[in-house]
Structures are given as C-alpha cells and as structure tokens.
Coordinates of C-alpha atoms and ligand atoms in Angstrom, one line a residue:
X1 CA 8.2 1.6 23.2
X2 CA 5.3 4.0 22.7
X3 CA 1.8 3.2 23.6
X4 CA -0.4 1.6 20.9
X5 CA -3.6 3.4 19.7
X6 CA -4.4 0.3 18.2
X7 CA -7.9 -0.8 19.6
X8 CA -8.8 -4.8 18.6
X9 CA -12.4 -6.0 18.9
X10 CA -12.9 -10.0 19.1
X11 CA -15.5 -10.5 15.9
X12 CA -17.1 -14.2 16.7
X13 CA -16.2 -16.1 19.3
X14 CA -14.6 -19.1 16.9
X15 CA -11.6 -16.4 15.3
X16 CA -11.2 -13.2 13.7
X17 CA -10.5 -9.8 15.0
X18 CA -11.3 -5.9 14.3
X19 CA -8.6 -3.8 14.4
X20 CA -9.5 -0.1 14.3
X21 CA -7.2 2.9 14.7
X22 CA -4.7 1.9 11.8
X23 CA -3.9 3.5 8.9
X24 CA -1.8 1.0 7.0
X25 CA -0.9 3.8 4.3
X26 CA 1.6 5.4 6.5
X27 CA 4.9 3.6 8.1
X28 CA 3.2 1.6 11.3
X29 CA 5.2 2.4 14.6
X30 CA 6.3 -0.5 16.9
X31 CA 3.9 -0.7 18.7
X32 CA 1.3 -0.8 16.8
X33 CA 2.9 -3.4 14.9
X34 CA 3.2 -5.6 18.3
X35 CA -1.0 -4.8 18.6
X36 CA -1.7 -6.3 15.3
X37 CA 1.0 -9.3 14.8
X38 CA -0.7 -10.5 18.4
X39 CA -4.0 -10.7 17.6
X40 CA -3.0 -12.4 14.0
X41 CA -1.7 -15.2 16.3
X42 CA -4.6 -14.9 18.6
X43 CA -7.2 -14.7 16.7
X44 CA -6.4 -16.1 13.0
X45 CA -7.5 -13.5 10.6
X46 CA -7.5 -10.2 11.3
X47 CA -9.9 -7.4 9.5
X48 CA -9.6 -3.6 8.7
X49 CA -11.9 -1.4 7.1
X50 CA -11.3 1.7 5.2
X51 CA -7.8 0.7 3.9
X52 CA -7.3 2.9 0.3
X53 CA -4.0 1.5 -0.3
X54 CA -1.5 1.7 -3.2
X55 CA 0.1 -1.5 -4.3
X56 CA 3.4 -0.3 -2.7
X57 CA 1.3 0.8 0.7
X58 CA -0.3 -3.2 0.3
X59 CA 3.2 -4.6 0.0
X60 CA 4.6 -2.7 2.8
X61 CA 2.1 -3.7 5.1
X62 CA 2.5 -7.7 4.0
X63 CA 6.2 -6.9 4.3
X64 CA 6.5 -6.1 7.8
X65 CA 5.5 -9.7 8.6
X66 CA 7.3 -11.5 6.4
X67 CA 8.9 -11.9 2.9
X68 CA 6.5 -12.2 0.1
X69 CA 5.4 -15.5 -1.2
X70 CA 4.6 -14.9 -4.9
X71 CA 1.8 -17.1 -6.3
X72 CA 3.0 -19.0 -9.2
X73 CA -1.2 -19.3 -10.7
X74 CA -2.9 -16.4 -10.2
X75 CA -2.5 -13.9 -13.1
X76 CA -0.6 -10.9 -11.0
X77 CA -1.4 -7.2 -11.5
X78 CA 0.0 -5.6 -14.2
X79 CA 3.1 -4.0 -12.9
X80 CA 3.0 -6.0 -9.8
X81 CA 3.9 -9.7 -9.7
X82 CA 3.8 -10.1 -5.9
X83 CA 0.2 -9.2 -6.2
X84 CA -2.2 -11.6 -7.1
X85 CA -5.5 -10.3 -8.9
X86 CA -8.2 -12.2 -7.4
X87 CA -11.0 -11.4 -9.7
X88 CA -14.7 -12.0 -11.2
X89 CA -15.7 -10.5 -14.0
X90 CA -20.2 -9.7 -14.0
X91 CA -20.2 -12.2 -16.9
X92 CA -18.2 -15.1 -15.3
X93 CA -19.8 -17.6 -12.9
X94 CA -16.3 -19.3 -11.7
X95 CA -15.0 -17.6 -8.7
X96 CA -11.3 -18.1 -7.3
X97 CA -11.3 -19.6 -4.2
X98 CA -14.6 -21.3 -3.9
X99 CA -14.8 -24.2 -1.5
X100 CA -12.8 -24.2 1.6
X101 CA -8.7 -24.2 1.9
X102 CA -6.0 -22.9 2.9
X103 CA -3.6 -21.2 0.8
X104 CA -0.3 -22.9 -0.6
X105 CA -0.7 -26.2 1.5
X106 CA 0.6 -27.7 -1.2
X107 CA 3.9 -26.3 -0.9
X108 CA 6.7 -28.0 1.4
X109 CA 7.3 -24.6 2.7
X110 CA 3.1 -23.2 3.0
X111 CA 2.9 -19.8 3.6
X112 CA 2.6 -18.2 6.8
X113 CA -0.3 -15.4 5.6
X114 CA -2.6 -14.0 2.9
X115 CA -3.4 -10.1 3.3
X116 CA -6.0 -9.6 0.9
X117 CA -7.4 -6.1 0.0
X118 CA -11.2 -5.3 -1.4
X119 CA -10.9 -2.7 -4.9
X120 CA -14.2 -3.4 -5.4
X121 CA -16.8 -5.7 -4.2
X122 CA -20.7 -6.4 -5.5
X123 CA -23.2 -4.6 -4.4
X124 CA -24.4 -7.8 -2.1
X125 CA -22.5 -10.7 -1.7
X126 CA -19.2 -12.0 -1.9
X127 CA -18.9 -12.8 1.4
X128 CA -15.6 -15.0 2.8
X129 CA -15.9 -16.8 5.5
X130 CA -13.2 -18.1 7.7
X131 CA -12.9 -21.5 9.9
X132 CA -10.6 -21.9 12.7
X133 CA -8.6 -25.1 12.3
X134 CA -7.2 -25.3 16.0
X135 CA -11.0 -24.6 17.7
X136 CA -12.0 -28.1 15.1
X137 CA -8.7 -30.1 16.5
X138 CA -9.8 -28.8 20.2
X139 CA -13.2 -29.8 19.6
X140 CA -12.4 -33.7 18.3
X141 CA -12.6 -36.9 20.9
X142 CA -9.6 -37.7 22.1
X143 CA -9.2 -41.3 20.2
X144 CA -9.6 -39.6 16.9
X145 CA -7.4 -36.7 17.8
X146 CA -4.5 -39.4 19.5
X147 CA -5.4 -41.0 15.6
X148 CA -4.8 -38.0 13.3
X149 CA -1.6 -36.8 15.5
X150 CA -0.1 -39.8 14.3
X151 CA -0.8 -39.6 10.6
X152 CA 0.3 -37.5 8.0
X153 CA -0.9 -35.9 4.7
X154 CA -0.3 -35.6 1.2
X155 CA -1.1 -32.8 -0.5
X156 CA -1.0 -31.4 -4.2
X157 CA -1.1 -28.2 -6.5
X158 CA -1.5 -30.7 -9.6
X159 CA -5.1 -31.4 -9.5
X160 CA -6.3 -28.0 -9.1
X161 CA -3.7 -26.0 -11.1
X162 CA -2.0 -28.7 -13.6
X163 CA -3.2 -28.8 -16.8
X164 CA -5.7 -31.2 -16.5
X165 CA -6.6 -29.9 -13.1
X166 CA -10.1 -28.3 -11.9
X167 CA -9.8 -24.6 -13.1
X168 CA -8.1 -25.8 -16.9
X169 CA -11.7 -27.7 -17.3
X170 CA -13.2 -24.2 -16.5
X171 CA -14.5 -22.8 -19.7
X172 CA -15.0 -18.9 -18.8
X173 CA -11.7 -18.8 -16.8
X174 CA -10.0 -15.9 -18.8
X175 CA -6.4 -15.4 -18.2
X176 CA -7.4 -15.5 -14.4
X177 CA -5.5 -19.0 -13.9
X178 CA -2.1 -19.8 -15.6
X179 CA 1.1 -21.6 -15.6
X180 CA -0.1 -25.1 -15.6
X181 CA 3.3 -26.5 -15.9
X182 CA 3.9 -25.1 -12.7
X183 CA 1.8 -27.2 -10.7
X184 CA 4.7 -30.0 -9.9
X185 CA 4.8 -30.0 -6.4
X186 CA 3.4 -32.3 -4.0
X187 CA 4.2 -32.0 -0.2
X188 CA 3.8 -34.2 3.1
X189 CA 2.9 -32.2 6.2
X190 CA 1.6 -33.6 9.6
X191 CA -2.3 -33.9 10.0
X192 CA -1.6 -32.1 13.0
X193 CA 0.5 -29.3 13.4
X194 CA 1.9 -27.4 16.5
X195 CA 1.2 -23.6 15.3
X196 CA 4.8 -22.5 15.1
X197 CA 4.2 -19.2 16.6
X198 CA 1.3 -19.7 19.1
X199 CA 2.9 -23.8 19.7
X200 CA -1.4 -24.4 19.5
X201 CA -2.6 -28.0 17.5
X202 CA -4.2 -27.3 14.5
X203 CA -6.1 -29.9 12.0
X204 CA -3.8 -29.0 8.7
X205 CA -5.8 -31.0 5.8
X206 CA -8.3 -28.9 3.2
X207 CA -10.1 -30.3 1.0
X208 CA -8.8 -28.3 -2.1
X209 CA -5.5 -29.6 -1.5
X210 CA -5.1 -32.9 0.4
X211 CA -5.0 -35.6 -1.4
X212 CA -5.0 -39.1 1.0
X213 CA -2.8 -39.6 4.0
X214 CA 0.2 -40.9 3.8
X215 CA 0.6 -44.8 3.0
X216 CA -2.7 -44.6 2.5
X217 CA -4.5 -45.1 -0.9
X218 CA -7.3 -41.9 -1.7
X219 CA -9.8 -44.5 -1.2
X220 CA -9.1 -45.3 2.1
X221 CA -8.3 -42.3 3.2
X222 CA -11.7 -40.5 1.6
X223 CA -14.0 -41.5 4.3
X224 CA -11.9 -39.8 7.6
X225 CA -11.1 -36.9 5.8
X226 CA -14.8 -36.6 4.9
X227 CA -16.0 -36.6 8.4
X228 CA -13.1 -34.0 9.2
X229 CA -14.5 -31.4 6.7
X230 CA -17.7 -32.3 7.3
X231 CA -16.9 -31.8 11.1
X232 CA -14.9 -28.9 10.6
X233 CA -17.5 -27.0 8.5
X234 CA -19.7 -26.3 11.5
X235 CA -20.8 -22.8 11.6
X236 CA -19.6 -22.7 15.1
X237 CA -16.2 -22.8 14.4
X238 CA -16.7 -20.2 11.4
X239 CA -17.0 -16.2 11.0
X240 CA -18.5 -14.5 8.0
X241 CA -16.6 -11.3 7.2
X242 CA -18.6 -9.1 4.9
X243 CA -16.2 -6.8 2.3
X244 CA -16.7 -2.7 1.1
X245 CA -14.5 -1.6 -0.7
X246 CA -11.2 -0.4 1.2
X247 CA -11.6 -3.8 3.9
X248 CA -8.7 -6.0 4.1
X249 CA -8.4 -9.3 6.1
X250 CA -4.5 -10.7 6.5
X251 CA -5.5 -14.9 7.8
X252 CA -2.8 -17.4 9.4
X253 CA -3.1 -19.8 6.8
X254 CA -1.3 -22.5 9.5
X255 CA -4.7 -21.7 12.1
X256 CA -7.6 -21.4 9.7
X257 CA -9.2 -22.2 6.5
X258 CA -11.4 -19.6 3.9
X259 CA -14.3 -20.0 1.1
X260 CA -15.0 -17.0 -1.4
X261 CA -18.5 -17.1 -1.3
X262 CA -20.0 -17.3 -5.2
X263 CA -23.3 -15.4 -4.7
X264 CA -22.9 -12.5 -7.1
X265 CA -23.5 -13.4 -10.2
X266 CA -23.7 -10.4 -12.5
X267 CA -21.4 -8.3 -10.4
X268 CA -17.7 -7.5 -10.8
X269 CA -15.8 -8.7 -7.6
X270 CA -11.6 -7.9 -7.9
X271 CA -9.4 -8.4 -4.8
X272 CA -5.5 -8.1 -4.8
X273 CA -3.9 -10.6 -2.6
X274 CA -0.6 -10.7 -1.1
X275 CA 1.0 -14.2 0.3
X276 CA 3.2 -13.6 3.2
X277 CA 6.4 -16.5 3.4
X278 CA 6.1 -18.9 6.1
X279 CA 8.4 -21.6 7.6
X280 CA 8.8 -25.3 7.3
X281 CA 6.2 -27.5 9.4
X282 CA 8.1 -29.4 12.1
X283 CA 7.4 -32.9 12.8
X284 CA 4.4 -33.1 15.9
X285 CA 6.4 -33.8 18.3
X286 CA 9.3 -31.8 17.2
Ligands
SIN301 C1 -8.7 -16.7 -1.7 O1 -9.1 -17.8 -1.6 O2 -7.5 -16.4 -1.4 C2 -9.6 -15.6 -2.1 C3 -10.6 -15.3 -1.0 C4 -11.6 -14.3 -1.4 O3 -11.6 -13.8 -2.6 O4 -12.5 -13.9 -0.6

C-alpha cells in the first residue's frame, strides 16, 4: 500500500481529531482511507475543513465506511433521501439537535456514524460540541462503574419523534420534523458497551433518548441517570468544534455524544447529514 499524505492533529485532549491533506471530492486511495478510519476509532469524531462536496461526493465519502442509515424524521434533501437536511431557518428559534445525544440510540441496530457537512453556517455561532462517552466511563469510581456494567437501558424514538413527542409540540417546526407514525421503536442496549471496533467501555445512555433502565420504573431510575449526565457534561470530557462553511465532522455515535449549540438566532444555519449503518450491541461480557 502507498504512503498516506494524510496528516491528523489531536484537537482536545478528551476526543476529536484534524485531518488535513484530504480532498473527499475525489476517490480516497487505501491508504488514506486506513489514516482516517483510525483516528475515527481513536479519537471519536473526526473534523475536515474546506470540503465543497456534491451530494454524491458526501455519500461516497459516508459510503466507504459503511452502508447508509437513512433517518426515518428528518425531512431529506430534495432529490436525496439518504441525506438528512439539518436546518434553521433566521426566523425559527427551535434548532435540531439541541441538548446532548447520540444519534439513533433508539434503534436495536444504532448506527455506527454521522458525517455531517456545513452549506452554510451563521455568521457566529452554531457551535457543536462533542463528549466522549468512554473518557466519562474511565473517569467513574469503580463501585458505580461495577453498578452500571450490570444494568441495562431502555431507550425510545416515541417521545421525541411520535406524535405527541417533543418536536410535534414545537410550534415553528416547518416540515423540518415528520413521520410521526414512525417513531415505534423502542430498544434495550447495555449501559455499558464494549466499543465493537476499539473493544473500549463506553457509558451508552443520552438523555434525548433513554428512557429508565431496565426493570426499573422512570422514577427510580431518574436520579442515577441524572448524576451520569450531569457527570458526563463536564467540559473536560468535551471539545467545541466551530463550523465555516465547507467543514464536516463524521462522530462514532457508539464513543461519544453531540449538542447543536442554539446561539444564532436570526441566522440561517443548514447542514446535510449522513448516518452511516452500524451493528448490533453485544451483550458486556459478550
Ligand atoms: C445532529 O444532532 O445530528 C446535528 C448536529 C448539528 O447540527 O451540529
């Protein structure tokens, strides 16, 4: 195999990588590829700047890691249903993504990835920041983390995306957010997972998306999982990746959570996002 010219720059010392010396509109050699699948697993979200890609250049890129995982809410863009349109318009004031998660946990199969791309950003503001989940497990005592290894999680699309969910009772929505009677699934994972790739623990419970923990009621389970996202919401686990137009970020959505930061009021912000297929989420100590 060729020699990479692939350089990757460590961006906080919780997660996230630079890559520079890609251009993801042409065909990406081997090698390359082997550069920037490693420090996806090593780092958790990767970022690149300058990327002025065509929705077939986007897909190819997301397609090299995996099968796409097409969102069943997010409107798509036109001519595109594998890309989701992640978008505020200068007179809305609901955002898409506002509040930490990570993407699809509510599916029994989550997906592995998320590769979004910046079309255009405010002028300040609408920052995301990222959160790595296995530096929060690493950092827990080891009672609590002998605790959560044991439990499980439920987790739901319903409450967010159903019909009576959180963005239906969102007046200035727009056709943002859809297909309501989609939002049937629930799913168990482990509290803890084993990173399938990188075989590292990672805390897999959001707050968007898990509900209680299994054979638990929500009421008893609201307390511990308050602590954990208070705990995990520490900015030293946390980077802050700041968007131009052209930047894309591609996150593990099995190592890390992400917020849309809502501080742009008064701006247009639209970002296309592609959800890369993962794999199922064996048992701990599978
Ligand atoms: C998302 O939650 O997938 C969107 C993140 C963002 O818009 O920064």
């Amino acid at each position: 195999m060729s020699q990479s010219s692939v350089r990757v720059t460590p961006y906080s010392s919780a997660l996230g990588a630079v890559i520079s010396g890609a251009d993801l509109a042409r065909p990406i050699s081997d090698a390359d590829f082997a550069v920037i699948r490693q420090a996806f697993l090593d780092h958790g979200v990767i970022f690149f700047r300058d990327q002025h890609l065509t929705p077939e250049q986007h897909l190819a890129f997301a397609r090299r890691f995996a099968p796409i995982d097409i969102n069943r809410f997010f409107k798509a863009v036109d001519g595109y249903p594998e890309i989701a349109e992640v978008r505020k318009e200068a007179e809305q004031t609901t955002n898409i993504g506002g509040g930490w998660h990570t993407d699809h946990s509510y599916d029994q199969v989550p997906a592995m990835g998320s590769v979004l791309l910046a079309r255009e950003v405010p002028p300040s503001g609408g920052d995301t920041l990222f959160a790595s989940m296995s530096k929060v497990y690493e950092a827990l005592s080891p009672g609590l983390k002998s605790t959560l290894d044991r439990l499980c999680a439920v987790h739901s699309s319903r409450h967010v995306f159903g019909d009576k969910g959180g963005y239906a009772k969102t007046s200035d929505l727009g056709a943002r957010i859809g297909n309501a009677a989609a939002a049937v699934q629930d799913a168990v994972h482990p509290v803890v997972i084993r990173h399938p790739e990188t075989g590292r623990k990672t805390l897999y419970v959001n707050s968007a998306f898990t509900l209680r923990f299994e054979g638990w009621t929500a009421q008893e389970s609201e307390p511990l999982l308050r602590y954990l996202y208070q705990f995990a919401a520490r900015p030293e686990f946390s980077c802050r990746w700041q968007w131009q137009e052209g930047s894309l970020a591609f996150w593990d959505n099995r190592a890390t959570w992400h917020y849309a930061l809502n501080d742009y009021h008064g701006h247009r912000r639209l970002m296309h996002r592609i959800t890369v297929q993962g794999s199922p989420i064996p048992a701990l100590a599978a």
